[in-house]
mmCIF file of C-alpha atoms and ligand atoms in Angstrom:
data_model
loop_
_atom_site.group_PDB
_atom_site.id
_atom_site.type_symbol
_atom_site.label_atom_id
_atom_site.label_comp_id
_atom_site.label_asym_id
_atom_site.label_seq_id
_atom_site.Cartn_x
_atom_site.Cartn_y
_atom_site.Cartn_z
ATOM 1 C CA UNK A 1435 1.119 5.921 -29.639
ATOM 2 C CA UNK A 1436 0.677 2.541 -31.353
ATOM 3 C CA UNK A 1437 2.348 -0.497 -29.778
ATOM 4 C CA UNK A 1438 5.895 -1.220 -30.927
ATOM 5 C CA UNK A 1439 6.245 -4.968 -31.483
ATOM 6 C CA UNK A 1440 9.518 -4.190 -33.309
ATOM 7 C CA UNK A 1441 11.246 -3.285 -30.052
ATOM 8 C CA UNK A 1442 13.380 -6.058 -28.557
ATOM 9 C CA UNK A 1443 12.790 -4.888 -24.977
ATOM 10 C CA UNK A 1444 9.076 -4.500 -24.213
ATOM 11 C CA UNK A 1445 9.512 -1.946 -21.475
ATOM 12 C CA UNK A 1446 9.937 1.245 -23.585
ATOM 13 C CA UNK A 1447 6.665 0.349 -25.312
ATOM 14 C CA UNK A 1448 5.120 -0.374 -21.917
ATOM 15 C CA UNK A 1449 6.301 3.007 -20.632
ATOM 16 C CA UNK A 1450 4.590 4.729 -23.584
ATOM 17 C CA UNK A 1451 1.346 2.847 -23.019
ATOM 18 C CA UNK A 1452 1.520 3.597 -19.299
ATOM 19 C CA UNK A 1453 1.981 7.325 -19.968
ATOM 20 C CA UNK A 1454 -1.055 7.263 -22.272
ATOM 21 C CA UNK A 1455 -3.119 5.298 -19.725
ATOM 22 C CA UNK A 1456 -2.197 7.766 -17.016
ATOM 23 C CA UNK A 1457 -3.211 10.725 -19.204
ATOM 24 C CA UNK A 1458 -6.504 8.999 -20.029
ATOM 25 C CA UNK A 1459 -7.309 8.269 -16.361
ATOM 26 C CA UNK A 1460 -7.106 4.508 -16.991
ATOM 27 C CA UNK A 1461 -5.002 3.795 -13.871
ATOM 28 C CA UNK A 1462 -7.607 3.145 -11.204
ATOM 29 C CA UNK A 1463 -7.504 2.602 -7.445
ATOM 30 C CA UNK A 1464 -8.661 -0.652 -5.867
ATOM 31 C CA UNK A 1465 -9.431 -0.719 -2.125
ATOM 32 C CA UNK A 1466 -8.584 -3.691 0.089
ATOM 33 C CA UNK A 1467 -9.982 -3.656 3.647
ATOM 34 C CA UNK A 1468 -7.738 -3.892 6.717
ATOM 35 C CA UNK A 1469 -9.669 -5.394 9.630
ATOM 36 C CA UNK A 1470 -9.368 -5.038 13.369
ATOM 37 C CA UNK A 1471 -8.837 -8.735 14.143
ATOM 38 C CA UNK A 1472 -10.533 -8.552 17.540
ATOM 39 C CA UNK A 1473 -13.715 -6.690 16.574
ATOM 40 C CA UNK A 1474 -13.861 -7.651 12.884
ATOM 41 C CA UNK A 1475 -14.522 -4.003 11.983
ATOM 42 C CA UNK A 1476 -12.942 -2.224 9.013
ATOM 43 C CA UNK A 1477 -10.058 -0.054 10.239
ATOM 44 C CA UNK A 1478 -8.867 1.118 6.844
ATOM 45 C CA UNK A 1479 -8.150 0.359 3.219
ATOM 46 C CA UNK A 1480 -4.956 -0.135 1.284
ATOM 47 C CA UNK A 1481 -5.125 1.557 -2.122
ATOM 48 C CA UNK A 1482 -3.689 -0.658 -4.882
ATOM 49 C CA UNK A 1483 -3.107 0.532 -8.443
ATOM 50 C CA UNK A 1484 -4.994 -1.243 -11.241
ATOM 51 C CA UNK A 1485 -4.459 -0.988 -14.994
ATOM 52 C CA UNK A 1486 -6.235 -2.909 -17.735
ATOM 53 C CA UNK A 1487 -4.707 -1.998 -21.080
ATOM 54 C CA UNK A 1488 -6.858 -2.277 -24.244
ATOM 55 C CA UNK A 1489 -4.271 -4.464 -25.971
ATOM 56 C CA UNK A 1490 -2.218 -6.019 -23.165
ATOM 57 C CA UNK A 1491 -5.135 -6.774 -20.814
ATOM 58 C CA UNK A 1492 -4.601 -6.467 -17.038
ATOM 59 C CA UNK A 1493 -1.000 -5.502 -16.236
ATOM 60 C CA UNK A 1494 0.130 -6.449 -12.677
ATOM 61 C CA UNK A 1495 1.093 -3.417 -10.550
ATOM 62 C CA UNK A 1496 4.439 -4.958 -9.587
ATOM 63 C CA UNK A 1497 5.303 -4.714 -13.301
ATOM 64 C CA UNK A 1498 3.967 -1.263 -14.212
ATOM 65 C CA UNK A 1499 5.096 0.401 -10.962
ATOM 66 C CA UNK A 1500 8.674 -0.636 -11.815
ATOM 67 C CA UNK A 1501 8.210 0.818 -15.312
ATOM 68 C CA UNK A 1502 6.755 4.029 -13.839
ATOM 69 C CA UNK A 1503 9.776 4.353 -11.555
ATOM 70 C CA UNK A 1504 12.309 3.911 -14.355
ATOM 71 C CA UNK A 1505 10.358 6.123 -16.795
ATOM 72 C CA UNK A 1506 10.001 9.045 -14.359
ATOM 73 C CA UNK A 1507 6.225 8.543 -14.102
ATOM 74 C CA UNK A 1508 5.981 7.524 -10.427
ATOM 75 C CA UNK A 1509 5.214 11.042 -9.090
ATOM 76 C CA UNK A 1510 2.337 11.750 -11.528
ATOM 77 C CA UNK A 1511 1.045 8.193 -11.098
ATOM 78 C CA UNK A 1512 1.049 8.500 -7.294
ATOM 79 C CA UNK A 1513 -0.632 11.924 -7.389
ATOM 80 C CA UNK A 1514 -3.300 10.641 -9.786
ATOM 81 C CA UNK A 1515 -3.975 7.594 -7.626
ATOM 82 C CA UNK A 1516 -4.251 9.640 -4.428
ATOM 83 C CA UNK A 1517 -6.817 11.974 -6.023
ATOM 84 C CA UNK A 1518 -8.721 9.101 -7.643
ATOM 85 C CA UNK A 1519 -8.929 7.250 -4.293
ATOM 86 C CA UNK A 1520 -9.589 10.203 -1.952
ATOM 87 C CA UNK A 1521 -12.381 11.724 -4.062
ATOM 88 C CA UNK A 1522 -14.853 8.811 -3.710
ATOM 89 C CA UNK A 1523 -13.638 7.899 -0.183
ATOM 90 C CA UNK A 1524 -14.638 11.351 1.103
ATOM 91 C CA UNK A 1525 -18.305 10.311 0.840
ATOM 92 C CA UNK A 1526 -17.991 6.951 2.661
ATOM 93 C CA UNK A 1527 -19.154 6.600 6.262
ATOM 94 C CA UNK A 1528 -16.652 6.085 9.055
ATOM 95 C CA UNK A 1529 -13.247 6.982 10.333
ATOM 96 C CA UNK A 1530 -11.296 4.455 8.236
ATOM 97 C CA UNK A 1531 -7.765 5.255 7.136
ATOM 98 C CA UNK A 1532 -6.570 5.207 3.503
ATOM 99 C CA UNK A 1533 -3.058 3.824 2.956
ATOM 100 C CA UNK A 1534 -0.967 4.541 -0.131
ATOM 101 C CA UNK A 1535 2.136 2.696 -1.313
ATOM 102 C CA UNK A 1536 5.205 4.884 -1.682
ATOM 103 C CA UNK A 1537 8.599 3.693 -2.843
ATOM 104 C CA UNK A 1538 11.495 4.568 -0.490
ATOM 105 C CA UNK A 1539 13.270 6.449 -3.307
ATOM 106 C CA UNK A 1540 10.180 8.653 -3.526
ATOM 107 C CA UNK A 1541 10.177 9.353 0.246
ATOM 108 C CA UNK A 1542 13.609 10.968 -0.060
ATOM 109 C CA UNK A 1543 12.394 13.226 -2.916
ATOM 110 C CA UNK A 1544 12.017 16.684 -1.295
ATOM 111 C CA UNK A 1545 8.958 17.356 -3.498
ATOM 112 C CA UNK A 1546 7.044 14.241 -2.399
ATOM 113 C CA UNK A 1547 5.499 15.517 0.874
ATOM 114 C CA UNK A 1548 3.956 18.547 -0.863
ATOM 115 C CA UNK A 1549 2.741 16.342 -3.721
ATOM 116 C CA UNK A 1550 1.107 13.984 -1.208
ATOM 117 C CA UNK A 1551 -0.485 16.769 0.855
ATOM 118 C CA UNK A 1552 -1.751 18.708 -2.169
ATOM 119 C CA UNK A 1553 -3.231 15.615 -3.808
ATOM 120 C CA UNK A 1554 -5.088 14.600 -0.619
ATOM 121 C CA UNK A 1555 -6.336 18.157 0.055
ATOM 122 C CA UNK A 1556 -7.448 18.748 -3.548
ATOM 123 C CA UNK A 1557 -9.624 15.663 -3.262
ATOM 124 C CA UNK A 1558 -11.091 16.899 0.040
ATOM 125 C CA UNK A 1559 -10.043 13.952 2.223
ATOM 126 C CA UNK A 1560 -8.698 14.547 5.789
ATOM 127 C CA UNK A 1561 -4.929 14.131 5.647
ATOM 128 C CA UNK A 1562 -4.892 12.880 9.262
ATOM 129 C CA UNK A 1563 -6.763 9.790 8.020
ATOM 130 C CA UNK A 1564 -4.109 8.729 5.518
ATOM 131 C CA UNK A 1565 -1.085 6.470 5.752
ATOM 132 C CA UNK A 1566 1.998 5.806 3.703
ATOM 133 C CA UNK A 1567 3.230 2.251 3.227
ATOM 134 C CA UNK A 1568 6.915 2.251 2.531
ATOM 135 C CA UNK A 1569 7.473 -0.515 0.017
ATOM 136 C CA UNK A 1570 10.703 -2.393 -0.363
ATOM 137 C CA UNK A 1571 11.712 -1.911 -3.988
ATOM 138 C CA UNK A 1572 14.907 -0.002 -3.260
ATOM 139 C CA UNK A 1573 17.326 0.997 -0.555
ATOM 140 C CA UNK A 1574 17.203 4.507 0.909
ATOM 141 C CA UNK A 1575 20.343 6.354 -0.182
ATOM 142 C CA UNK A 1576 19.650 9.700 1.511
ATOM 143 C CA UNK A 1577 18.507 8.799 5.032
ATOM 144 C CA UNK A 1578 18.310 12.431 6.172
ATOM 145 C CA UNK A 1579 16.008 13.456 3.316
ATOM 146 C CA UNK A 1580 13.792 10.409 3.933
ATOM 147 C CA UNK A 1581 13.623 11.287 7.626
ATOM 148 C CA UNK A 1582 12.705 14.922 6.870
ATOM 149 C CA UNK A 1583 9.934 13.793 4.506
ATOM 150 C CA UNK A 1584 8.609 11.311 7.077
ATOM 151 C CA UNK A 1585 8.663 13.914 9.881
ATOM 152 C CA UNK A 1586 6.816 16.492 7.793
ATOM 153 C CA UNK A 1587 4.028 14.061 6.872
ATOM 154 C CA UNK A 1588 3.754 12.544 10.355
ATOM 155 C CA UNK A 1589 3.351 16.038 11.843
ATOM 156 C CA UNK A 1590 0.071 16.219 9.907
ATOM 157 C CA UNK A 1591 -1.160 12.877 11.184
ATOM 158 C CA UNK A 1592 -0.062 10.712 8.245
ATOM 159 C CA UNK A 1593 0.826 7.258 9.590
ATOM 160 C CA UNK A 1594 4.074 5.739 8.433
ATOM 161 C CA UNK A 1595 3.839 2.022 7.830
ATOM 162 C CA UNK A 1596 6.723 -0.383 7.175
ATOM 163 C CA UNK A 1597 5.500 -2.636 4.350
ATOM 164 C CA UNK A 1598 6.541 -6.250 3.685
ATOM 165 C CA UNK A 1599 8.444 -6.413 6.968
ATOM 166 C CA UNK A 1600 10.950 -9.236 7.032
ATOM 167 C CA UNK A 1601 11.665 -9.293 3.299
ATOM 168 C CA UNK A 1602 14.324 -7.552 1.181
ATOM 169 C CA UNK A 1603 15.135 -4.032 2.371
ATOM 170 C CA UNK A 1604 12.215 -4.009 4.846
ATOM 171 C CA UNK A 1605 14.461 -4.878 7.734
ATOM 172 C CA UNK A 1606 15.258 -4.165 11.376
ATOM 173 C CA UNK A 1607 17.754 -1.564 10.110
ATOM 174 C CA UNK A 1608 14.999 0.322 8.348
ATOM 175 C CA UNK A 1609 12.739 0.011 11.389
ATOM 176 C CA UNK A 1610 15.451 1.735 13.376
ATOM 177 C CA UNK A 1611 16.149 4.457 10.803
ATOM 178 C CA UNK A 1612 12.620 5.890 10.467
ATOM 179 C CA UNK A 1613 9.777 6.648 12.926
ATOM 180 C CA UNK A 1614 7.290 3.967 11.902
ATOM 181 C CA UNK A 1615 3.755 3.937 13.329
ATOM 182 C CA UNK A 1616 2.927 0.436 12.108
ATOM 183 C CA UNK A 1617 4.533 -2.782 10.877
ATOM 184 C CA UNK A 1618 3.035 -4.789 8.008
ATOM 185 C CA UNK A 1619 4.133 -8.394 8.200
ATOM 186 C CA UNK A 1620 4.644 -9.864 4.738
ATOM 187 C CA UNK A 1621 2.085 -12.460 3.641
ATOM 188 C CA UNK A 1622 4.823 -15.033 3.107
ATOM 189 C CA UNK A 1623 5.206 -15.335 6.896
ATOM 190 C CA UNK A 1624 1.451 -15.762 7.367
ATOM 191 C CA UNK A 1625 1.559 -18.689 4.926
ATOM 192 C CA UNK A 1626 4.685 -20.004 6.666
ATOM 193 C CA UNK A 1627 2.856 -20.178 10.005
ATOM 194 C CA UNK A 1628 0.989 -23.341 9.053
ATOM 195 C CA UNK A 1629 3.968 -25.161 7.646
ATOM 196 C CA UNK A 1630 6.287 -25.297 10.624
ATOM 197 C CA UNK A 1631 6.815 -24.277 14.235
ATOM 198 C CA UNK A 1632 9.540 -21.925 12.964
ATOM 199 C CA UNK A 1633 6.896 -19.996 11.031
ATOM 200 C CA UNK A 1634 4.751 -19.467 14.135
ATOM 201 C CA UNK A 1635 7.802 -18.423 16.138
ATOM 202 C CA UNK A 1636 8.723 -15.791 13.547
ATOM 203 C CA UNK A 1637 5.212 -14.326 13.432
ATOM 204 C CA UNK A 1638 5.020 -14.324 17.233
ATOM 205 C CA UNK A 1639 8.380 -12.577 17.485
ATOM 206 C CA UNK A 1640 7.333 -9.813 15.069
ATOM 207 C CA UNK A 1641 4.094 -9.263 17.013
ATOM 208 C CA UNK A 1642 6.182 -9.085 20.216
ATOM 209 C CA UNK A 1643 8.511 -6.595 18.537
ATOM 210 C CA UNK A 1644 5.540 -4.410 17.603
ATOM 211 C CA UNK A 1645 4.302 -4.524 21.191
ATOM 212 C CA UNK A 1646 7.754 -3.626 22.569
ATOM 213 C CA UNK A 1647 7.916 -0.662 20.181
ATOM 214 C CA UNK A 1648 4.319 0.354 20.883
ATOM 215 C CA UNK A 1649 3.244 -0.011 17.249
ATOM 216 C CA UNK A 1650 0.492 -2.257 15.874
ATOM 217 C CA UNK A 1651 1.243 -5.148 13.506
ATOM 218 C CA UNK A 1652 -0.861 -5.750 10.382
ATOM 219 C CA UNK A 1653 -0.697 -9.283 8.969
ATOM 220 C CA UNK A 1654 -0.966 -9.371 5.181
ATOM 221 C CA UNK A 1655 -2.151 -12.149 2.899
ATOM 222 C CA UNK A 1656 -4.605 -13.725 5.363
ATOM 223 C CA UNK A 1657 -6.436 -16.298 3.248
ATOM 224 C CA UNK A 1658 -7.901 -18.813 5.717
ATOM 225 C CA UNK A 1659 -9.867 -18.785 8.973
ATOM 226 C CA UNK A 1660 -7.140 -20.987 10.508
ATOM 227 C CA UNK A 1661 -4.526 -18.300 9.766
ATOM 228 C CA UNK A 1662 -6.773 -15.581 11.236
ATOM 229 C CA UNK A 1663 -7.324 -17.691 14.362
ATOM 230 C CA UNK A 1664 -3.609 -18.308 14.815
ATOM 231 C CA UNK A 1665 -2.887 -14.573 14.392
ATOM 232 C CA UNK A 1666 -5.492 -13.621 17.022
ATOM 233 C CA UNK A 1667 -4.019 -16.227 19.385
ATOM 234 C CA UNK A 1668 -0.588 -14.655 18.911
ATOM 235 C CA UNK A 1669 -2.011 -11.187 19.708
ATOM 236 C CA UNK A 1670 -1.905 -9.677 16.214
ATOM 237 C CA UNK A 1671 -3.849 -6.397 15.928
ATOM 238 C CA UNK A 1672 -4.920 -6.098 12.295
ATOM 239 C CA UNK A 1673 -5.284 -8.344 9.260
ATOM 240 C CA UNK A 1674 -5.655 -7.968 5.534
ATOM 241 C CA UNK A 1675 -6.243 -10.595 2.864
ATOM 242 C CA UNK A 1676 -8.663 -12.482 0.688
ATOM 243 C CA UNK A 1677 -10.411 -13.974 3.739
ATOM 244 C CA UNK A 1678 -11.650 -10.469 4.634
ATOM 245 C CA UNK A 1679 -11.961 -9.004 1.163
ATOM 246 C CA UNK A 1680 -10.299 -8.772 -2.236
ATOM 247 C CA UNK A 1681 -9.223 -5.378 -3.567
ATOM 248 C CA UNK A 1682 -12.488 -3.687 -4.673
ATOM 249 C CA UNK A 1683 -13.314 -0.930 -7.144
ATOM 250 C CA UNK A 1684 -14.634 2.218 -5.389
ATOM 251 C CA UNK A 1685 -18.263 1.296 -6.248
ATOM 252 C CA UNK A 1686 -17.978 -1.855 -4.119
ATOM 253 C CA UNK A 1687 -16.748 -0.215 -0.915
ATOM 254 C CA UNK A 1688 -19.937 1.358 0.542
ATOM 255 C CA UNK A 1689 -21.634 -2.066 0.574
ATOM 256 C CA UNK A 1690 -18.649 -3.632 2.341
ATOM 257 C CA UNK A 1691 -18.733 -0.868 4.952
ATOM 258 C CA UNK A 1692 -22.454 -1.490 5.532
ATOM 259 C CA UNK A 1693 -21.890 -5.248 5.910
ATOM 260 C CA UNK A 1694 -18.776 -5.063 8.120
ATOM 261 C CA UNK A 1695 -19.218 -1.852 10.070
ATOM 262 C CA UNK A 1696 -16.202 0.236 10.854
ATOM 263 C CA UNK A 1697 -13.713 0.313 13.696
HETATM 264 P P1 LIG B 2084 1.867 -4.905 -1.460
HETATM 265 O O1 LIG B 2084 1.956 -3.470 -1.071
HETATM 266 O O2 LIG B 2084 2.515 -5.900 -0.569
HETATM 267 O O3 LIG B 2084 0.320 -5.201 -1.628
HETATM 268 C C1 LIG B 2084 -0.294 -6.391 -1.254
HETATM 269 C C2 LIG B 2084 -0.445 -7.332 -2.427
HETATM 270 O O4 LIG B 2084 -0.968 -8.571 -1.973
HETATM 271 C C3 LIG B 2084 -1.440 -6.826 -3.473
HETATM 272 O O5 LIG B 2084 -0.985 -7.278 -4.757
HETATM 273 C C4 LIG B 2084 -2.719 -7.551 -3.081
HETATM 274 O O6 LIG B 2084 -3.675 -7.652 -4.138
HETATM 275 C C5 LIG B 2084 -2.164 -8.892 -2.683
HETATM 276 N N1 LIG B 2084 -3.025 -9.607 -1.741
HETATM 277 C C6 LIG B 2084 -3.933 -9.100 -0.890
HETATM 278 N N2 LIG B 2084 -4.494 -10.064 -0.142
HETATM 279 C C7 LIG B 2084 -3.927 -11.232 -0.516
HETATM 280 C C8 LIG B 2084 -4.080 -12.603 -0.094
HETATM 281 O O7 LIG B 2084 -4.866 -12.940 0.793
HETATM 282 N N3 LIG B 2084 -3.294 -13.519 -0.703
HETATM 283 C C9 LIG B 2084 -2.403 -13.189 -1.692
HETATM 284 N N4 LIG B 2084 -1.686 -14.172 -2.243
HETATM 285 N N5 LIG B 2084 -2.218 -11.906 -2.107
HETATM 286 C C10 LIG B 2084 -2.975 -10.943 -1.531
HETATM 287 P P2 LIG B 2084 -1.012 -6.332 -6.022
HETATM 288 O O8 LIG B 2084 -2.258 -5.499 -6.005
HETATM 289 O O9 LIG B 2084 -0.747 -7.207 -7.192
HETATM 290 O O10 LIG B 2084 0.199 -5.372 -5.777
HETATM 291 C C11 LIG B 2084 1.528 -5.863 -5.796
HETATM 292 C C12 LIG B 2084 2.500 -4.838 -5.294
HETATM 293 O O11 LIG B 2084 2.564 -3.724 -6.191
HETATM 294 C C13 LIG B 2084 2.110 -4.227 -3.956
HETATM 295 O O12 LIG B 2084 2.496 -5.120 -2.939
HETATM 296 C C14 LIG B 2084 2.920 -2.943 -3.972
HETATM 297 O O13 LIG B 2084 4.252 -3.169 -3.599
HETATM 298 C C15 LIG B 2084 2.877 -2.579 -5.445
HETATM 299 N N6 LIG B 2084 1.849 -1.556 -5.656
HETATM 300 C C16 LIG B 2084 0.518 -1.701 -5.879
HETATM 301 N N7 LIG B 2084 -0.072 -0.498 -6.041
HETATM 302 C C17 LIG B 2084 0.921 0.438 -5.875
HETATM 303 C C18 LIG B 2084 0.958 1.871 -5.928
HETATM 304 O O14 LIG B 2084 -0.051 2.554 -6.119
HETATM 305 N N8 LIG B 2084 2.186 2.474 -5.726
HETATM 306 C C19 LIG B 2084 3.298 1.741 -5.483
HETATM 307 N N9 LIG B 2084 4.457 2.403 -5.293
HETATM 308 N N10 LIG B 2084 3.300 0.398 -5.426
HETATM 309 C C20 LIG B 2084 2.127 -0.246 -5.627
HETATM 310 CA CA1 LIG B 2085 1.504 -2.208 0.607
HETATM 311 CA CA1 LIG B 2086 2.893 -5.612 1.590
HETATM 312 CA CA1 LIG B 2087 4.869 -6.443 -1.595
#
């Protein structure tokens, strides 16, 4: 479909272009390493969606994921991304885990667990080496359905990760409502650590919470060696951010694994 500059609201046109991009295989996975902060080894990768449109240029995922959700494209987009990430990752050395972002509304969809499992299996990647990051775009309305979906996936070894902890809907209430295996501390708190003692206290408290619950904490948005050092001093387990590696196309990952080793 041609672009529709006549439309007052750009998002219907964006939804059409997104549907076409999805059909053409133009939504691609990028892989960002998650490091074991003590050993420096690669423990896993977060898969992030990337789309460069011929006319619009690069479209940020925060924007097109929202469009996909409202246009009913999130299930096919997620399935495509899982296959497109698992297929190359199958050949890479090591026991790293692949983490996918899933919106909470999607977790309560009774069809989502089968979609996830089938997409991973079709691509030939071990399902026990995947994880789901529950993002914070929306509240869970059907807690029982979300719990059933989480239980079914966890029974196969899929790790359930609470994304962007401390912001929006990613709260203590959610931590209590679902069986999380990991907490991802939002990058805003990592940046806040350097600014004030309050920031350090918050990060330290979340790491302590993880320890009390017996789940590891992953710090996001680690950009400087000073931040990494402060996180290690506070006992943080894992880190992710530009200091350790930007999101990479699949072709770039084998070299990173050779340079960094794996956990
Ligand atoms: P997120 O899940 O919190 O992902 C982390 C975001 O932080 C990514 O932005 C990543 O590129 C960025 N980032 C990584 N390291 C650093 C750093 O050191 N400093 C800073 N400032 N940023 C860093 P990105 O790729 O633009 O994705 C934005 C959001 O879009 C993601 O936030 C996630 O909520 C959503 N998203 C991305 N891909 C998918 C997807 O496949 N499905 C769903 N449902 N959501 C996705
Ligand atoms: Ca995430
Ligand atoms: Ca996050
Ligand atoms: Ca986020």
